[in-house]
PDB file of C-alpha atoms in Angstrom:
ATOM      1  CA  MET A1112      52.687  85.181 146.812  1.00 53.00           C
ATOM      2  CA  GLU A1113      54.267  81.913 147.888  1.00 54.00           C
ATOM      3  CA  ASN A1114      53.321  80.249 144.588  1.00 54.00           C
ATOM      4  CA  ALA A1115      54.845  83.158 142.652  1.00 53.00           C
ATOM      5  CA  SER A1116      58.027  82.875 144.693  1.00 56.00           C
ATOM      6  CA  ASN A1117      58.244  79.127 144.040  1.00 55.00           C
ATOM      7  CA  THR A1118      57.730  79.699 140.315  1.00 56.00           C
ATOM      8  CA  LYS A1119      60.553  82.237 140.226  1.00 54.00           C
ATOM      9  CA  LYS A1120      62.852  79.821 142.050  1.00 53.00           C
ATOM     10  CA  LYS A1121      62.072  77.079 139.525  1.00 50.00           C
ATOM     11  CA  ILE A1122      62.789  79.422 136.618  1.00 54.00           C
ATOM     12  CA  VAL A1123      66.118  80.486 138.129  1.00 46.00           C
ATOM     13  CA  LEU A1124      67.093  76.866 138.845  1.00 49.00           C
ATOM     14  CA  GLY A1125      66.114  75.906 135.315  1.00 50.00           C
ATOM     15  CA  ILE A1126      68.307  78.644 133.845  1.00 50.00           C
ATOM     16  CA  LEU A1127      71.226  77.673 136.072  1.00 47.00           C
ATOM     17  CA  PHE A1128      70.861  74.060 134.955  1.00 49.00           C
ATOM     18  CA  LEU A1129      70.473  74.738 131.227  1.00 46.00           C
ATOM     19  CA  LEU A1130      73.009  77.551 130.820  1.00 42.00           C
ATOM     20  CA  PRO A1131      76.179  75.431 131.275  1.00 45.00           C
ATOM     21  CA  ILE A1132      74.809  72.838 128.842  1.00 42.00           C
ATOM     22  CA  SER A1133      74.046  75.519 126.268  1.00 42.00           C
ATOM     23  CA  ILE A1134      77.510  77.036 126.632  1.00 36.00           C
ATOM     24  CA  TYR A1135      79.129  73.599 126.284  1.00 36.00           C
ATOM     25  CA  MET A1136      77.151  72.816 123.133  1.00 39.00           C
ATOM     26  CA  PHE A1137      78.070  76.177 121.624  1.00 37.00           C
ATOM     27  CA  PHE A1138      81.796  75.734 122.139  1.00 36.00           C
ATOM     28  CA  ALA A1139      81.758  72.042 121.209  1.00 40.00           C
ATOM     29  CA  THR A1140      80.166  72.902 117.885  1.00 40.00           C
ATOM     30  CA  GLY A1141      82.702  75.649 117.324  1.00 39.00           C
ATOM     31  CA  VAL A1142      85.622  73.332 118.015  1.00 39.00           C
ATOM     32  CA  ASN A1143      84.276  70.723 115.600  1.00 39.00           C
ATOM     33  CA  ASN A1144      83.831  73.288 112.830  1.00 43.00           C
ATOM     34  CA  PHE A1145      87.273  74.790 113.421  1.00 49.00           C
ATOM     35  CA  GLY A1146      88.886  71.363 113.643  1.00 64.00           C
ATOM     36  CA  LYS A1147      88.193  70.261 110.078  1.00 90.00           C
ATOM     37  CA  LEU A1148      89.758  71.616 106.911  1.00 97.00           C
ATOM     38  CA  PRO A1149      87.428  71.049 103.940  1.00 98.00           C
ATOM     39  CA  VAL A1150      88.097  68.276 101.423  1.00 98.00           C
ATOM     40  CA  LEU A1151      88.138  69.951  98.003  1.00 98.00           C
ATOM     41  CA  VAL A1152      89.115  66.957  95.864  1.00 98.00           C
ATOM     42  CA  GLU A1153      88.831  63.314  96.907  1.00 98.00           C
ATOM     43  CA  GLN A1154      91.443  60.677  96.118  1.00 97.00           C
ATOM     44  CA  ILE A1155      94.038  62.441  93.997  1.00 98.00           C
ATOM     45  CA  SER A1156      96.482  60.278  92.048  1.00 98.00           C
ATOM     46  CA  GLU A1157      99.020  58.251  93.995  1.00 98.00           C
ATOM     47  CA  VAL A1158     102.698  58.935  93.225  1.00 98.00           C
ATOM     48  CA  SER A1159     103.687  55.312  92.691  1.00 97.00           C
ATOM     49  CA  ALA A1160     105.577  56.172  89.475  1.00 98.00           C
ATOM     50  CA  PHE A1161     108.052  58.365  91.393  1.00 98.00           C
ATOM     51  CA  LYS A1162     111.296  57.461  93.177  1.00 98.00           C
ATOM     52  CA  ASP A1163     113.304  59.565  95.615  1.00 98.00           C
ATOM     53  CA  MET A1164     117.000  60.423  95.305  1.00 97.00           C
ATOM     54  CA  GLU A1165     118.002  57.016  96.656  1.00 96.00           C
ATOM     55  CA  GLY A1166     115.687  55.187  94.267  1.00 97.00           C
ATOM     56  CA  ASN A1167     113.077  54.378  96.912  1.00 97.00           C
ATOM     57  CA  PRO A1168     109.346  54.546  96.157  1.00 98.00           C
ATOM     58  CA  VAL A1169     107.304  57.365  97.661  1.00 98.00           C
ATOM     59  CA  GLN A1170     103.622  57.537  98.555  1.00 98.00           C
ATOM     60  CA  LEU A1171     100.837  59.858  99.625  1.00 98.00           C
ATOM     61  CA  ASN A1172      98.683  57.236 101.306  1.00 98.00           C
ATOM     62  CA  GLU A1173      98.919  57.310 105.124  1.00 97.00           C
ATOM     63  CA  ARG A1174     100.962  60.541 105.051  1.00 97.00           C
ATOM     64  CA  ILE A1175     100.095  64.152 105.735  1.00 98.00           C
ATOM     65  CA  THR A1176     101.809  65.717 102.743  1.00 98.00           C
ATOM     66  CA  VAL A1177     102.762  69.146 101.535  1.00 98.00           C
ATOM     67  CA  LEU A1178     103.018  68.505  97.804  1.00 98.00           C
ATOM     68  CA  GLY A1179     105.020  70.715  95.450  1.00 98.00           C
ATOM     69  CA  PHE A1180     106.106  70.923  91.813  1.00 98.00           C
ATOM     70  CA  PHE A1181     109.393  72.793  91.341  1.00 97.00           C
ATOM     71  CA  GLY A1182     110.120  71.894  87.718  1.00 97.00           C
ATOM     72  CA  THR A1183     113.303  71.567  85.678  1.00 97.00           C
ATOM     73  CA  ASP A1184     114.908  74.664  87.232  1.00 96.00           C
ATOM     74  CA  ALA A1185     114.490  73.562  90.834  1.00 94.00           C
ATOM     75  CA  LEU A1186     117.092  76.017  92.124  1.00 95.00           C
ATOM     76  CA  GLU A1187     114.863  78.859  90.981  1.00 94.00           C
ATOM     77  CA  SER A1188     112.559  77.848  93.843  1.00 92.00           C
ATOM     78  CA  LYS A1189     115.250  78.236  96.528  1.00 92.00           C
ATOM     79  CA  ALA A1190     113.568  81.254  98.122  1.00 91.00           C
ATOM     80  CA  TYR A1191     110.219  79.406  98.174  1.00 91.00           C
ATOM     81  CA  THR A1192     111.913  76.399  99.739  1.00 95.00           C
ATOM     82  CA  TYR A1193     113.385  78.434 102.582  1.00 93.00           C
ATOM     83  CA  ASN A1194     109.997  80.073 103.250  1.00 93.00           C
ATOM     84  CA  LEU A1195     108.362  76.667 103.553  1.00 97.00           C
ATOM     85  CA  ALA A1196     111.192  75.181 105.598  1.00 96.00           C
ATOM     86  CA  HIS A1197     111.084  77.953 108.193  1.00 94.00           C
ATOM     87  CA  LYS A1198     107.350  78.519 108.432  1.00 94.00           C
ATOM     88  CA  ILE A1199     105.882  75.018 107.959  1.00 96.00           C
ATOM     89  CA  TYR A1200     108.361  72.146 107.761  1.00 97.00           C
ATOM     90  CA  SER A1201     110.391  73.015 110.874  1.00 94.00           C
ATOM     91  CA  LYS A1202     107.253  72.903 113.057  1.00 93.00           C
ATOM     92  CA  TYR A1203     106.181  69.388 112.028  1.00 95.00           C
ATOM     93  CA  GLN A1204     109.340  67.557 110.954  1.00 92.00           C
ATOM     94  CA  GLY A1205     109.257  65.443 114.110  1.00 91.00           C
ATOM     95  CA  PHE A1206     106.053  63.659 113.056  1.00 94.00           C
ATOM     96  CA  ASP A1207     106.710  60.330 111.337  1.00 92.00           C
ATOM     97  CA  ASP A1208     103.546  60.557 109.206  1.00 95.00           C
ATOM     98  CA  PHE A1209     104.366  64.039 107.858  1.00 97.00           C
ATOM     99  CA  GLN A1210     106.323  64.785 104.701  1.00 98.00           C
ATOM    100  CA  PHE A1211     107.200  67.444 102.179  1.00 98.00           C
ATOM    101  CA  LEU A1212     107.163  65.834  98.739  1.00 98.00           C
ATOM    102  CA  ILE A1213     108.463  67.742  95.716  1.00 98.00           C
ATOM    103  CA  LEU A1214     107.827  66.111  92.328  1.00 98.00           C
ATOM    104  CA  LEU A1215     110.433  66.802  89.647  1.00 98.00           C
ATOM    105  CA  PRO A1216     111.489  65.720  86.156  1.00 98.00           C
ATOM    106  CA  GLU A1217     114.586  63.517  85.950  1.00 97.00           C
ATOM    107  CA  SER A1218     116.497  66.426  84.392  1.00 97.00           C
ATOM    108  CA  ALA A1219     116.237  68.341  87.693  1.00 97.00           C
ATOM    109  CA  ARG A1220     118.058  65.700  89.744  1.00 97.00           C
ATOM    110  CA  ASN A1221     121.388  67.572  90.060  1.00 97.00           C
ATOM    111  CA  GLN A1222     119.675  70.828  90.990  1.00 97.00           C
ATOM    112  CA  ALA A1223     117.590  68.990  93.557  1.00 97.00           C
ATOM    113  CA  LYS A1224     120.768  67.603  95.153  1.00 97.00           C
ATOM    114  CA  ILE A1225     122.139  71.131  95.502  1.00 97.00           C
ATOM    115  CA  LEU A1226     118.830  72.369  96.878  1.00 96.00           C
ATOM    116  CA  LYS A1227     118.725  69.549  99.427  1.00 96.00           C
ATOM    117  CA  SER A1228     122.310  70.281 100.507  1.00 96.00           C
ATOM    118  CA  ASN A1229     121.351  73.911 101.053  1.00 95.00           C
ATOM    119  CA  LEU A1230     118.343  72.832 103.082  1.00 95.00           C
ATOM    120  CA  GLU A1231     120.488  70.588 105.261  1.00 95.00           C
ATOM    121  CA  THR A1232     122.363  73.658 106.504  1.00 94.00           C
ATOM    122  CA  ILE A1233     119.178  74.938 108.167  1.00 93.00           C
ATOM    123  CA  THR A1234     117.098  71.855 109.010  1.00 94.00           C
ATOM    124  CA  ASP A1235     116.887  68.072 109.205  1.00 94.00           C
ATOM    125  CA  THR A1236     115.652  66.853 105.802  1.00 95.00           C
ATOM    126  CA  ASN A1237     114.547  63.323 106.756  1.00 95.00           C
ATOM    127  CA  HIS A1238     110.937  64.161 105.926  1.00 97.00           C
ATOM    128  CA  TRP A1239     111.672  66.403 102.963  1.00 97.00           C
ATOM    129  CA  LYS A1240     111.707  64.326  99.777  1.00 98.00           C
ATOM    130  CA  PHE A1241     112.475  65.100  96.160  1.00 98.00           C
ATOM    131  CA  ALA A1242     111.027  62.486  93.814  1.00 98.00           C
ATOM    132  CA  PHE A1243     111.475  62.012  90.082  1.00 98.00           C
ATOM    133  CA  SER A1244     109.556  60.715  87.099  1.00 98.00           C
ATOM    134  CA  THR A1245     108.462  61.742  83.612  1.00 98.00           C
ATOM    135  CA  ASP A1246     106.750  64.980  82.622  1.00 98.00           C
ATOM    136  CA  GLN A1247     103.618  62.976  81.874  1.00 98.00           C
ATOM    137  CA  GLU A1248     103.501  61.475  85.362  1.00 98.00           C
ATOM    138  CA  ILE A1249     103.983  64.918  86.898  1.00 98.00           C
ATOM    139  CA  GLU A1250     101.093  66.230  84.823  1.00 98.00           C
ATOM    140  CA  ASN A1251      98.926  63.269  85.829  1.00 98.00           C
ATOM    141  CA  VAL A1252      99.352  63.985  89.541  1.00 98.00           C
ATOM    142  CA  PHE A1253      99.023  67.739  89.104  1.00 98.00           C
ATOM    143  CA  ASN A1254      95.867  67.465  87.004  1.00 98.00           C
ATOM    144  CA  SER A1255      94.272  65.155  89.569  1.00 98.00           C
ATOM    145  CA  LEU A1256      94.340  68.095  92.019  1.00 98.00           C
ATOM    146  CA  LYS A1257      91.776  69.881  89.827  1.00 98.00           C
ATOM    147  CA  SER A1258      93.037  73.141  91.276  1.00 97.00           C
ATOM    148  CA  GLY A1259      92.518  75.444  88.318  1.00 96.00           C
ATOM    149  CA  TYR A1260      96.233  76.368  88.476  1.00 97.00           C
ATOM    150  CA  SER A1261      98.669  75.349  85.767  1.00 97.00           C
ATOM    151  CA  LEU A1262     102.256  74.187  85.437  1.00 98.00           C
ATOM    152  CA  ASP A1263     104.573  76.438  83.440  1.00 97.00           C
ATOM    153  CA  LYS A1264     106.744  75.269  80.535  1.00 96.00           C
ATOM    154  CA  ASN A1265     109.308  73.974  83.064  1.00 96.00           C
ATOM    155  CA  MET A1266     106.706  71.792  84.832  1.00 97.00           C
ATOM    156  CA  ALA A1267     106.729  74.132  87.819  1.00 97.00           C
ATOM    157  CA  THR A1268     104.327  76.146  89.958  1.00 97.00           C
ATOM    158  CA  PRO A1269     104.920  78.179  93.130  1.00 97.00           C
ATOM    159  CA  TYR A1270     101.726  76.696  94.602  1.00 98.00           C
ATOM    160  CA  VAL A1271     101.973  73.881  97.138  1.00 98.00           C
ATOM    161  CA  PHE A1272      99.122  71.675  98.315  1.00 98.00           C
ATOM    162  CA  ILE A1273      97.983  69.974 101.503  1.00 98.00           C
ATOM    163  CA  VAL A1274      97.087  66.303 100.984  1.00 98.00           C
ATOM    164  CA  ASP A1275      95.726  64.238 103.852  1.00 98.00           C
ATOM    165  CA  LYS A1276      96.339  60.583 104.754  1.00 97.00           C
ATOM    166  CA  GLU A1277      93.422  59.456 102.612  1.00 98.00           C
ATOM    167  CA  MET A1278      94.947  61.251  99.577  1.00 98.00           C
ATOM    168  CA  ASN A1279      92.326  64.006  99.619  1.00 98.00           C
ATOM    169  CA  LEU A1280      93.217  67.569  98.717  1.00 98.00           C
ATOM    170  CA  ARG A1281      92.475  69.893 101.632  1.00 98.00           C
ATOM    171  CA  GLY A1282      91.919  73.640 101.404  1.00 98.00           C
ATOM    172  CA  ARG A1283      89.369  76.378 101.994  1.00 97.00           C
ATOM    173  CA  ASP A1284      85.866  76.746 100.605  1.00 96.00           C
ATOM    174  CA  ASP A1285      84.840  79.970 102.347  1.00 95.00           C
ATOM    175  CA  ASP A1286      87.834  82.303 102.097  1.00 95.00           C
ATOM    176  CA  ASP A1287      86.548  85.841 101.629  1.00 94.00           C
ATOM    177  CA  LYS A1288      89.704  86.892  99.749  1.00 91.00           C
ATOM    178  CA  ALA A1289      89.675  84.046  97.226  1.00 93.00           C
ATOM    179  CA  GLU A1290      87.676  83.634  94.042  1.00 89.00           C
ATOM    180  CA  ASN A1291      84.473  81.728  94.851  1.00 92.00           C
ATOM    181  CA  GLY A1292      85.900  81.333  98.362  1.00 95.00           C
ATOM    182  CA  LEU A1293      88.087  78.433  97.223  1.00 97.00           C
ATOM    183  CA  VAL A1294      91.748  77.976  98.154  1.00 98.00           C
ATOM    184  CA  TYR A1295      93.210  74.859  96.535  1.00 98.00           C
ATOM    185  CA  GLY A1296      96.871  75.672  97.106  1.00 98.00           C
ATOM    186  CA  TYR A1297      99.213  78.121  98.792  1.00 98.00           C
ATOM    187  CA  ASN A1298     101.587  80.452  96.985  1.00 97.00           C
ATOM    188  CA  SER A1299     105.037  79.669  98.369  1.00 96.00           C
ATOM    189  CA  ALA A1300     106.394  82.818  96.708  1.00 95.00           C
ATOM    190  CA  ASP A1301     104.074  84.891  98.905  1.00 96.00           C
ATOM    191  CA  VAL A1302     105.313  85.022 102.503  1.00 94.00           C
ATOM    192  CA  ALA A1303     101.976  86.395 103.713  1.00 95.00           C
ATOM    193  CA  ASP A1304     100.093  83.451 102.184  1.00 97.00           C
ATOM    194  CA  ILE A1305     102.418  80.997 103.931  1.00 97.00           C
ATOM    195  CA  ASN A1306     102.347  82.877 107.253  1.00 95.00           C
ATOM    196  CA  ASN A1307      98.607  83.319 107.342  1.00 93.00           C
ATOM    197  CA  ARG A1308      96.590  80.789 105.359  1.00 96.00           C
ATOM    198  CA  MET A1309      98.950  77.845 105.114  1.00 98.00           C
ATOM    199  CA  THR A1310     100.336  77.926 108.647  1.00 97.00           C
ATOM    200  CA  GLU A1311      96.813  77.922 110.035  1.00 96.00           C
ATOM    201  CA  ASP A1312      95.507  75.228 107.684  1.00 97.00           C
ATOM    202  CA  VAL A1313      98.325  72.757 108.317  1.00 97.00           C
ATOM    203  CA  LYS A1314      97.754  73.258 112.043  1.00 96.00           C
ATOM    204  CA  VAL A1315      94.059  72.438 111.610  1.00 96.00           C
ATOM    205  CA  VAL A1316      94.794  69.201 109.727  1.00 97.00           C
ATOM    206  CA  PHE A1317      97.195  68.040 112.443  1.00 95.00           C
ATOM    207  CA  ALA A1318      94.682  68.965 115.156  1.00 94.00           C
ATOM    208  CA  GLU A1319      92.017  66.959 113.347  1.00 94.00           C
ATOM    209  CA  TYR A1320      94.151  63.810 113.288  1.00 93.00           C
ATOM    210  CA  ARG A1321      95.246  64.259 116.891  1.00 90.00           C
ATOM    211  CA  LEU A1322      91.606  64.547 117.942  1.00 88.00           C
ATOM    212  CA  ALA A1323      90.767  61.377 116.006  1.00 82.00           C
ATOM    213  CA  LEU A1324      93.630  59.522 117.710  1.00 81.00           C
ATOM    214  CA  LYS A1325      92.427  60.629 121.151  1.00 76.00           C
ATOM    215  CA  LYS A1326      88.891  59.464 120.379  1.00 67.00           C
ATOM    216  CA  ASN A1327      90.126  56.091 119.114  1.00 64.00           C
ATOM    217  CA  ASP A1328      92.338  55.649 122.173  1.00 58.00           C
ATOM    218  CA  LYS A1329      89.406  56.442 124.469  1.00 46.00           C
ATOM    219  CA  TYR A1330      87.264  53.918 122.604  1.00 37.00           C
ATOM    220  CA  LYS A1331      89.928  51.225 122.957  1.00 43.00           C
ATOM    221  CA  ARG A1332      90.212  51.825 126.702  1.00 43.00           C
ATOM    222  CA  GLU A1333      86.448  51.672 127.129  1.00 45.00           C
ATOM    223  CA  ILE A1334      86.141  48.293 125.401  1.00 32.00           C
TER     224      ILE A1334
END
């Protein structure tokens, strides 16, 4: 009887020892999976051929970017712009490595100025950039996304894209409401798409970089 009692005690102690470890491993794995937004396309084209309104070069490298293409009739996208400004841009505009970058033909410059002035009535636009180049350069960048979407005759699309600091296109590869589970971009004309998919996915990308910074800082302190 004593041996049986000792065996039971060992089993209980073993469970009490292993259970916290098992729970930790379960949640740690979950956090890691949640904390990464899939890379759908690696190394899209840099935007070195584009200049902003002040004539300054723009870049994707080392920036978390929401990339858009509003075309020759940029003012037609005013409603989309306000959706994005309220739901996404306003939450992250304080981060120096974050930007909204809208690529436009030179012919849209005046409309872009009006659109930016309208934006300035509701938010700080320091990290919201309109950049200009040729139709061919716009097509080059857009095609490098390999999204399956297309630009219309005005070089525009309502879809916007999340590009990470390494110039990779981020999105979803297991969305049960998308064709083949793939979400390359987010429809800025659809408030539900911005509120649900895009808000969550931008948050995940920022969380991923914050986690990486914490790990690097811990490593530096340890050495």
